[in-house]
Amino acid sequence: MTVRALRAWLCGGWLLSATALAHPVAQGSLEVRIARDHVALRARVSVEEVFVESSLAKGRPPAATLDELWPQHGAYLLAHLAVSADGAPLAGRVVSVAPPASPAASQFVVYELDYAFPTAPPARLALHQDLLNEFDFAPGNKWEATFVVRVEQEGQPAQEALLLTARQPLEIACDWNAPTAGSAPREIDRRRLTFDYLRHGVLHILAGWDHLLFMAALVLAAVTFGDLIKVVTAFTLAHTLTLTLSVLDLVRLPSRVVEPMIAMSIVFVAVQNLFWPQRTRGWGRLLIAFGFGLFHGLGFAGGLLEAMQGLPGVAIGIAIAAFSLGVEIGHQAVVLPVFFGLRIARATRTDEIARQRLSLSAMRFGSAAISVAGMFYLLAALRN
């Protein structure tokens, strides 16, 4: 492939990845195999991650061919994936690189990394990574890479469905007792799985501006606490439904459809608040929250589909429930302060006319700002 073609391909991959828009996350998997003298990592890295890093990296010459591109990212992976044993950092090396069969953004590159223990086998291992975190997708919104992790240790049960993100390091306790006979069965730590995916759901929302803007637009039009409960319930039922169906591979839509619809939901609700405030209550608003919530659920699922691939059914059920609960906690962290903040502000006004004027002004000015942000996201989502 020529240098010109390579650059066009990388640019195309970056634009495709941009459809993730408010969730610039590259998803991959990681197998950790622990022996007495070393730990081996098998990282399945999305081509999207390679595209982004290669396109945005500074201070080094760009790869001229695909044969240079894959090992170049291997060196980056090694520099940004830290492994320590009992608190001491380990020196690693890239053992092998397996490129994708074809340059398609949905495929993966597989990297084999090896870290030798300088002394005796450790009691604990720790993995940290900050892949892509030096690149801004938008002001205040950084790229990131996340991994679902499987841990194997000689003679011990394999641990499934662990998460490794820039905000969520992975701690592994090593057990060097006598190995058990036969192959070790897979083990699911339900408490840890619940906590990891609960936390992942919360952070997914708090870092996802599109979902937060949509919820803020809904809250601005909620006058009573009953209005708030109804509209949040409609949205919750919808996104939980499509999140579950999507992860179970029963319903899926491409991101080129989902992301523009999520951006459109922001614009639609904000514009309705601005120009038709009388229509922001009742069954019409509930149907809007539910309808657009279906697309938001598919957006939530986008970060989990690869992570849950091949997991046992019990693990998938726990992960869906915990992630959904985390999403709701993230939503309420925004919804409740906005609603009660406006309610307290209205209570400071002495008469009903002043309170209504304040509510209308807050809804209009807030919705105007939200609609502008929504248009930005919509144009970015449609540019591919």
Short mmCIF file of C-alpha atoms in Angstrom, two decimals:
data_model
loop_
_atom_site.label_atom_id
_atom_site.label_comp_id
_atom_site.label_asym_id
_atom_site.label_seq_id
_atom_site.Cartn_x
_atom_site.Cartn_y
_atom_site.Cartn_z
CA MET A 1 0.00 0.00 0.00
CA THR A 2 1.34 3.44 -0.92
CA VAL A 3 1.97 6.23 1.59
CA ARG A 4 -0.89 8.22 0.07
CA ALA A 5 -3.29 5.31 0.32
CA LEU A 6 -2.17 4.62 3.87
CA ARG A 7 -2.90 8.20 4.91
CA ALA A 8 -6.34 8.06 3.29
CA TRP A 9 -7.05 4.81 5.08
CA LEU A 10 -5.95 6.21 8.44
CA CYS A 11 -8.04 9.33 7.90
CA GLY A 12 -11.05 7.23 6.97
CA GLY A 13 -10.61 5.11 10.07
CA TRP A 14 -10.40 8.20 12.26
CA LEU A 15 -13.61 9.60 10.75
CA LEU A 16 -15.35 6.27 11.26
CA SER A 17 -14.27 6.21 14.88
CA ALA A 18 -15.54 9.77 15.26
CA THR A 19 -19.10 8.47 14.98
CA ALA A 20 -18.66 7.31 18.56
CA LEU A 21 -18.79 11.08 19.15
CA ALA A 22 -19.39 11.71 22.83
CA HIS A 23 -17.91 8.36 23.82
CA PRO A 24 -14.47 8.27 22.17
CA VAL A 25 -13.64 4.79 23.50
CA ALA A 26 -11.62 2.05 21.78
CA GLN A 27 -12.73 -1.34 23.12
CA GLY A 28 -10.46 -4.39 23.33
CA SER A 29 -9.73 -7.52 25.34
CA LEU A 30 -6.75 -8.66 27.35
CA GLU A 31 -5.64 -12.11 28.47
CA VAL A 32 -3.23 -12.21 31.42
CA ARG A 33 -1.31 -15.48 31.88
CA ILE A 34 0.74 -15.64 35.08
CA ALA A 35 3.62 -18.10 35.49
CA ARG A 36 6.25 -18.35 38.21
CA ASP A 37 8.91 -16.50 36.28
CA HIS A 38 6.92 -14.12 34.07
CA VAL A 39 3.52 -12.73 33.11
CA ALA A 40 2.38 -12.83 29.48
CA LEU A 41 -0.26 -10.47 28.08
CA ARG A 42 -2.27 -11.07 24.93
CA ALA A 43 -3.83 -7.75 23.95
CA ARG A 44 -6.56 -7.71 21.32
CA VAL A 45 -6.48 -4.06 20.24
CA SER A 46 -9.08 -2.48 18.00
CA VAL A 47 -7.84 -1.12 14.69
CA GLU A 48 -9.70 2.05 15.68
CA GLU A 49 -7.17 2.55 18.49
CA VAL A 50 -4.27 2.16 16.07
CA PHE A 51 -5.88 4.65 13.67
CA VAL A 52 -6.43 7.26 16.35
CA GLU A 53 -2.98 6.97 17.91
CA SER A 54 -1.19 6.99 14.55
CA SER A 55 -3.22 9.94 13.26
CA LEU A 56 -2.82 12.13 16.34
CA ALA A 57 0.68 11.21 17.59
CA LYS A 58 3.26 13.98 17.59
CA GLY A 59 7.03 13.98 17.80
CA ARG A 60 7.70 10.93 15.64
CA PRO A 61 7.67 10.22 11.90
CA PRO A 62 4.40 8.61 10.72
CA ALA A 63 4.42 5.02 9.51
CA ALA A 64 5.02 4.80 5.75
CA THR A 65 3.54 1.32 5.29
CA LEU A 66 1.21 -1.06 7.09
CA ASP A 67 4.17 -3.25 7.94
CA GLU A 68 5.55 -0.31 9.93
CA LEU A 69 2.22 0.76 11.40
CA TRP A 70 1.40 -2.35 13.47
CA PRO A 71 4.76 -2.69 15.33
CA GLN A 72 4.86 1.08 15.82
CA HIS A 73 1.64 0.83 17.81
CA GLY A 74 3.10 -2.16 19.69
CA ALA A 75 5.83 0.13 21.03
CA TYR A 76 3.16 2.67 22.03
CA LEU A 77 1.13 -0.07 23.75
CA LEU A 78 4.18 -1.19 25.72
CA ALA A 79 4.90 2.38 26.84
CA HIS A 80 1.35 3.03 28.04
CA LEU A 81 0.48 -0.32 29.62
CA ALA A 82 2.32 -0.60 32.93
CA VAL A 83 2.69 -3.86 34.87
CA SER A 84 4.09 -3.96 38.41
CA ALA A 85 4.85 -6.84 40.78
CA ASP A 86 4.52 -6.10 44.50
CA GLY A 87 4.74 -2.40 43.67
CA ALA A 88 7.88 -2.67 41.52
CA PRO A 89 7.51 -1.86 37.79
CA LEU A 90 8.37 -4.65 35.36
CA ALA A 91 10.24 -4.25 32.09
CA GLY A 92 8.31 -5.67 29.16
CA ARG A 93 8.86 -6.54 25.53
CA VAL A 94 6.70 -7.09 22.48
CA VAL A 95 6.98 -10.76 21.56
CA SER A 96 4.77 -10.84 18.45
CA VAL A 97 2.28 -8.83 16.41
CA ALA A 98 -0.61 -10.41 14.47
CA PRO A 99 -2.13 -7.86 12.06
CA PRO A 100 -5.79 -8.01 10.95
CA ALA A 101 -6.65 -10.02 7.87
CA SER A 102 -7.80 -6.84 6.10
CA PRO A 103 -7.76 -3.10 6.89
CA ALA A 104 -11.30 -2.97 8.27
CA ALA A 105 -12.13 -0.80 11.26
CA SER A 106 -14.14 -3.62 12.87
CA GLN A 107 -11.11 -5.91 13.17
CA PHE A 108 -8.30 -6.22 15.69
CA VAL A 109 -4.55 -6.42 16.01
CA VAL A 110 -3.22 -8.99 18.50
CA TYR A 111 -0.08 -8.14 20.49
CA GLU A 112 1.81 -10.63 22.67
CA LEU A 113 3.72 -8.90 25.49
CA ASP A 114 5.99 -10.50 28.08
CA TYR A 115 7.18 -9.23 31.49
CA ALA A 116 9.79 -11.23 33.42
CA PHE A 117 9.85 -11.33 37.24
CA PRO A 118 13.33 -10.24 38.40
CA THR A 119 13.16 -12.27 41.63
CA ALA A 120 10.66 -14.60 43.30
CA PRO A 121 7.04 -14.89 42.11
CA PRO A 122 5.06 -11.88 43.39
CA ALA A 123 2.11 -11.87 45.78
CA ARG A 124 0.31 -9.17 43.78
CA LEU A 125 0.29 -7.82 40.27
CA ALA A 126 -1.09 -4.46 39.15
CA LEU A 127 -1.96 -3.28 35.66
CA HIS A 128 -2.36 0.40 34.77
CA GLN A 129 -2.93 1.96 31.36
CA ASP A 130 -3.47 5.43 29.92
CA LEU A 131 -3.81 4.54 26.25
CA LEU A 132 -5.03 7.45 24.07
CA ASN A 133 -5.52 9.68 27.12
CA GLU A 134 -3.06 12.27 25.81
CA PHE A 135 -5.38 13.00 22.87
CA ASP A 136 -8.41 15.29 23.16
CA PHE A 137 -11.44 14.32 21.12
CA ALA A 138 -13.06 17.59 22.14
CA PRO A 139 -12.20 20.12 24.85
CA GLY A 140 -12.43 18.28 28.17
CA ASN A 141 -13.30 14.97 26.46
CA LYS A 142 -10.31 12.68 26.01
CA TRP A 143 -9.95 9.52 24.00
CA GLU A 144 -9.55 6.35 26.03
CA ALA A 145 -9.12 2.62 25.58
CA THR A 146 -10.84 0.01 27.74
CA PHE A 147 -10.25 -3.73 28.03
CA VAL A 148 -12.23 -6.68 29.31
CA VAL A 149 -9.70 -8.96 31.01
CA ARG A 150 -9.33 -12.68 31.58
CA VAL A 151 -6.69 -13.76 34.13
CA GLU A 152 -5.11 -17.22 34.19
CA GLN A 153 -2.59 -18.45 36.75
CA GLU A 154 -0.94 -21.86 36.80
CA GLY A 155 -3.24 -24.33 38.57
CA GLN A 156 -5.77 -21.68 39.68
CA PRO A 157 -9.29 -20.89 38.43
CA ALA A 158 -9.39 -18.39 35.59
CA GLN A 159 -10.99 -15.05 36.45
CA GLU A 160 -13.44 -13.72 33.86
CA ALA A 161 -14.91 -10.37 32.81
CA LEU A 162 -12.58 -8.05 34.73
CA LEU A 163 -12.27 -4.47 33.49
CA LEU A 164 -9.18 -2.37 32.86
CA THR A 165 -9.63 1.32 32.04
CA ALA A 166 -7.57 4.45 32.54
CA ARG A 167 -9.71 5.26 35.60
CA GLN A 168 -9.95 1.66 36.77
CA PRO A 169 -6.60 -0.13 37.29
CA LEU A 170 -6.57 -3.90 37.75
CA GLU A 171 -5.19 -5.52 40.92
CA ILE A 172 -4.51 -9.28 40.83
CA ALA A 173 -3.75 -11.41 43.90
CA CYS A 174 -1.42 -14.31 43.05
CA ASP A 175 -1.84 -17.69 44.75
CA TRP A 176 1.26 -19.88 44.66
CA ASN A 177 -0.12 -22.83 46.61
CA ALA A 178 0.24 -26.30 45.11
CA PRO A 179 -1.56 -26.46 41.74
CA THR A 180 -4.85 -28.31 41.65
CA ALA A 181 -5.16 -31.45 39.55
CA GLY A 182 -6.56 -31.08 36.03
CA SER A 183 -7.49 -27.90 34.26
CA ALA A 184 -8.76 -25.10 36.45
CA PRO A 185 -12.42 -24.14 35.84
CA ARG A 186 -13.47 -20.60 35.06
CA GLU A 187 -14.39 -18.50 38.06
CA ILE A 188 -16.73 -15.51 38.23
CA ASP A 189 -16.27 -13.16 41.17
CA ARG A 190 -19.84 -11.84 41.24
CA ARG A 191 -19.13 -9.11 43.79
CA ARG A 192 -16.17 -7.79 41.85
CA LEU A 193 -18.00 -8.12 38.53
CA THR A 194 -20.95 -6.14 39.92
CA PHE A 195 -18.75 -3.38 41.31
CA ASP A 196 -16.61 -3.09 38.16
CA TYR A 197 -19.55 -2.77 35.77
CA LEU A 198 -21.49 -0.53 38.17
CA ARG A 199 -18.55 1.85 38.27
CA HIS A 200 -18.09 1.54 34.51
CA GLY A 201 -21.73 2.56 33.98
CA VAL A 202 -21.43 5.62 36.22
CA LEU A 203 -18.23 6.81 34.54
CA HIS A 204 -19.65 6.06 31.09
CA ILE A 205 -22.48 8.52 31.75
CA LEU A 206 -20.47 11.20 33.52
CA ALA A 207 -18.06 11.24 30.57
CA GLY A 208 -20.83 11.09 27.96
CA TRP A 209 -21.94 14.60 27.21
CA ASP A 210 -24.70 13.59 24.77
CA HIS A 211 -26.69 11.58 27.33
CA LEU A 212 -26.22 14.27 29.99
CA LEU A 213 -27.41 17.03 27.65
CA PHE A 214 -30.51 15.03 26.73
CA MET A 215 -31.37 14.42 30.38
CA ALA A 216 -30.74 18.07 31.27
CA ALA A 217 -33.14 19.16 28.51
CA LEU A 218 -35.83 16.84 29.90
CA VAL A 219 -35.29 18.08 33.46
CA LEU A 220 -35.52 21.75 32.52
CA ALA A 221 -39.14 21.21 31.47
CA ALA A 222 -40.14 19.19 34.55
CA VAL A 223 -42.15 21.48 36.85
CA THR A 224 -43.17 18.97 39.52
CA PHE A 225 -41.38 16.01 41.05
CA GLY A 226 -44.08 13.80 39.53
CA ASP A 227 -43.20 15.11 36.05
CA LEU A 228 -39.56 14.28 36.72
CA ILE A 229 -40.29 10.72 37.87
CA LYS A 230 -42.49 10.01 34.84
CA VAL A 231 -40.07 11.27 32.21
CA VAL A 232 -37.01 9.62 33.82
CA THR A 233 -38.91 6.34 34.16
CA ALA A 234 -39.89 6.39 30.46
CA PHE A 235 -36.29 7.05 29.43
CA THR A 236 -34.95 4.38 31.81
CA LEU A 237 -37.33 1.68 30.57
CA ALA A 238 -36.45 2.43 26.95
CA HIS A 239 -32.65 2.46 27.24
CA THR A 240 -32.62 -0.59 29.52
CA LEU A 241 -34.69 -2.50 26.96
CA THR A 242 -32.46 -1.79 23.97
CA LEU A 243 -29.24 -2.11 26.01
CA THR A 244 -30.25 -5.63 27.02
CA LEU A 245 -31.46 -6.66 23.55
CA SER A 246 -28.33 -5.29 21.93
CA VAL A 247 -25.88 -6.99 24.29
CA LEU A 248 -27.78 -10.26 23.78
CA ASP A 249 -27.34 -9.68 20.01
CA LEU A 250 -31.09 -9.55 19.39
CA VAL A 251 -31.24 -5.92 18.20
CA ARG A 252 -28.41 -3.92 16.70
CA LEU A 253 -28.10 -0.80 14.59
CA PRO A 254 -24.91 0.66 13.09
CA SER A 255 -23.35 3.63 14.86
CA ARG A 256 -23.92 5.77 11.75
CA VAL A 257 -27.64 5.52 12.58
CA VAL A 258 -27.51 5.47 16.39
CA GLU A 259 -25.19 8.42 16.99
CA PRO A 260 -27.03 10.93 14.76
CA MET A 261 -30.32 9.89 16.38
CA ILE A 262 -28.85 10.49 19.85
CA ALA A 263 -27.64 13.92 18.75
CA MET A 264 -31.02 14.59 17.13
CA SER A 265 -32.74 13.75 20.42
CA ILE A 266 -30.82 16.54 22.14
CA VAL A 267 -31.74 19.09 19.50
CA PHE A 268 -35.40 18.01 19.30
CA VAL A 269 -36.08 18.16 23.05
CA ALA A 270 -34.21 21.45 23.51
CA VAL A 271 -35.98 23.10 20.57
CA GLN A 272 -39.34 21.88 21.86
CA ASN A 273 -38.52 23.48 25.22
CA LEU A 274 -37.72 26.75 23.45
CA PHE A 275 -40.61 27.13 21.03
CA TRP A 276 -43.37 24.84 22.29
CA PRO A 277 -43.04 24.81 26.10
CA GLN A 278 -46.74 23.95 26.43
CA ARG A 279 -45.99 20.54 24.85
CA THR A 280 -43.27 19.56 27.29
CA ARG A 281 -45.60 17.79 29.71
CA GLY A 282 -47.99 14.88 29.42
CA TRP A 283 -48.00 11.78 27.25
CA GLY A 284 -46.36 13.50 24.30
CA ARG A 285 -43.17 14.22 26.25
CA LEU A 286 -43.19 10.71 27.76
CA LEU A 287 -43.37 9.16 24.28
CA ILE A 288 -40.48 11.37 23.14
CA ALA A 289 -38.36 10.35 26.15
CA PHE A 290 -39.16 6.68 25.52
CA GLY A 291 -38.61 6.80 21.76
CA PHE A 292 -35.27 8.54 21.91
CA GLY A 293 -34.33 6.45 24.96
CA LEU A 294 -34.36 3.39 22.69
CA PHE A 295 -31.50 4.89 20.68
CA HIS A 296 -29.61 5.97 23.79
CA GLY A 297 -29.73 2.36 24.99
CA LEU A 298 -28.09 1.23 21.75
CA GLY A 299 -25.46 3.91 22.34
CA PHE A 300 -24.78 2.56 25.84
CA ALA A 301 -24.44 -0.94 24.39
CA GLY A 302 -21.79 0.15 21.90
CA GLY A 303 -19.13 0.13 24.59
CA LEU A 304 -20.14 -3.30 25.90
CA LEU A 305 -20.67 -5.48 22.85
CA GLU A 306 -17.03 -6.40 22.37
CA ALA A 307 -16.38 -6.54 26.11
CA MET A 308 -19.08 -9.17 26.69
CA GLN A 309 -18.32 -11.32 23.67
CA GLY A 310 -17.84 -14.93 24.75
CA LEU A 311 -18.69 -14.38 28.42
CA PRO A 312 -20.79 -16.93 30.33
CA GLY A 313 -24.52 -16.17 30.55
CA VAL A 314 -24.38 -15.47 34.29
CA ALA A 315 -21.59 -12.95 33.80
CA ILE A 316 -23.52 -11.20 31.02
CA GLY A 317 -26.63 -10.94 33.21
CA ILE A 318 -24.71 -9.48 36.14
CA ALA A 319 -22.81 -7.10 33.88
CA ILE A 320 -25.97 -5.79 32.19
CA ALA A 321 -27.75 -5.26 35.51
CA ALA A 322 -24.76 -3.59 37.17
CA PHE A 323 -23.96 -1.42 34.16
CA SER A 324 -27.61 -0.32 33.85
CA LEU A 325 -27.70 0.58 37.54
CA GLY A 326 -24.46 2.53 37.12
CA VAL A 327 -25.98 4.40 34.17
CA GLU A 328 -28.97 5.37 36.34
CA ILE A 329 -26.74 6.53 39.19
CA GLY A 330 -24.84 8.66 36.69
CA HIS A 331 -28.09 10.11 35.38
CA GLN A 332 -29.39 10.94 38.84
CA ALA A 333 -26.11 12.65 39.70
CA VAL A 334 -27.13 15.24 37.10
CA VAL A 335 -30.93 15.10 37.20
CA LEU A 336 -31.51 15.62 40.91
CA PRO A 337 -29.13 18.59 41.45
CA VAL A 338 -30.54 20.38 38.38
CA PHE A 339 -34.17 19.79 39.37
CA PHE A 340 -33.84 20.70 43.03
CA GLY A 341 -31.51 23.60 42.25
CA LEU A 342 -34.21 25.11 40.03
CA ARG A 343 -36.84 24.35 42.64
CA ILE A 344 -34.86 26.15 45.35
CA ALA A 345 -34.31 29.11 43.01
CA ARG A 346 -38.06 29.32 42.33
CA ALA A 347 -38.77 29.23 46.06
CA THR A 348 -36.78 32.46 46.51
CA ARG A 349 -39.35 34.36 44.42
CA THR A 350 -42.18 35.96 46.39
CA ASP A 351 -45.09 35.47 43.99
CA GLU A 352 -46.31 32.90 41.47
CA ILE A 353 -45.76 35.12 38.43
CA ALA A 354 -42.11 35.66 39.35
CA ARG A 355 -41.64 31.93 39.91
CA GLN A 356 -43.15 31.10 36.51
CA ARG A 357 -40.99 33.74 34.84
CA LEU A 358 -37.86 32.28 36.43
CA SER A 359 -38.81 28.74 35.34
CA LEU A 360 -39.47 29.86 31.78
CA SER A 361 -36.21 31.83 31.59
CA ALA A 362 -34.16 28.93 32.96
CA MET A 363 -35.78 26.53 30.48
CA ARG A 364 -35.28 28.85 27.52
CA PHE A 365 -31.68 29.89 28.20
CA GLY A 366 -30.64 26.39 29.23
CA SER A 367 -32.39 24.81 26.25
CA ALA A 368 -30.82 27.33 23.85
CA ALA A 369 -27.33 26.33 25.06
CA ILE A 370 -28.20 22.63 24.90
CA SER A 371 -29.60 22.93 21.36
CA VAL A 372 -26.36 24.56 20.15
CA ALA A 373 -24.31 21.74 21.69
CA GLY A 374 -26.70 19.21 20.17
CA MET A 375 -26.26 20.72 16.69
CA PHE A 376 -22.49 20.44 17.09
CA TYR A 377 -22.80 16.74 17.89
CA LEU A 378 -25.31 16.18 15.09
CA LEU A 379 -23.10 17.78 12.43
CA ALA A 380 -20.09 15.80 13.64
CA ALA A 381 -22.09 12.55 13.57
CA LEU A 382 -23.34 13.22 10.04
CA ARG A 383 -20.00 14.15 8.55
CA ASN A 384 -19.25 10.48 7.90
#
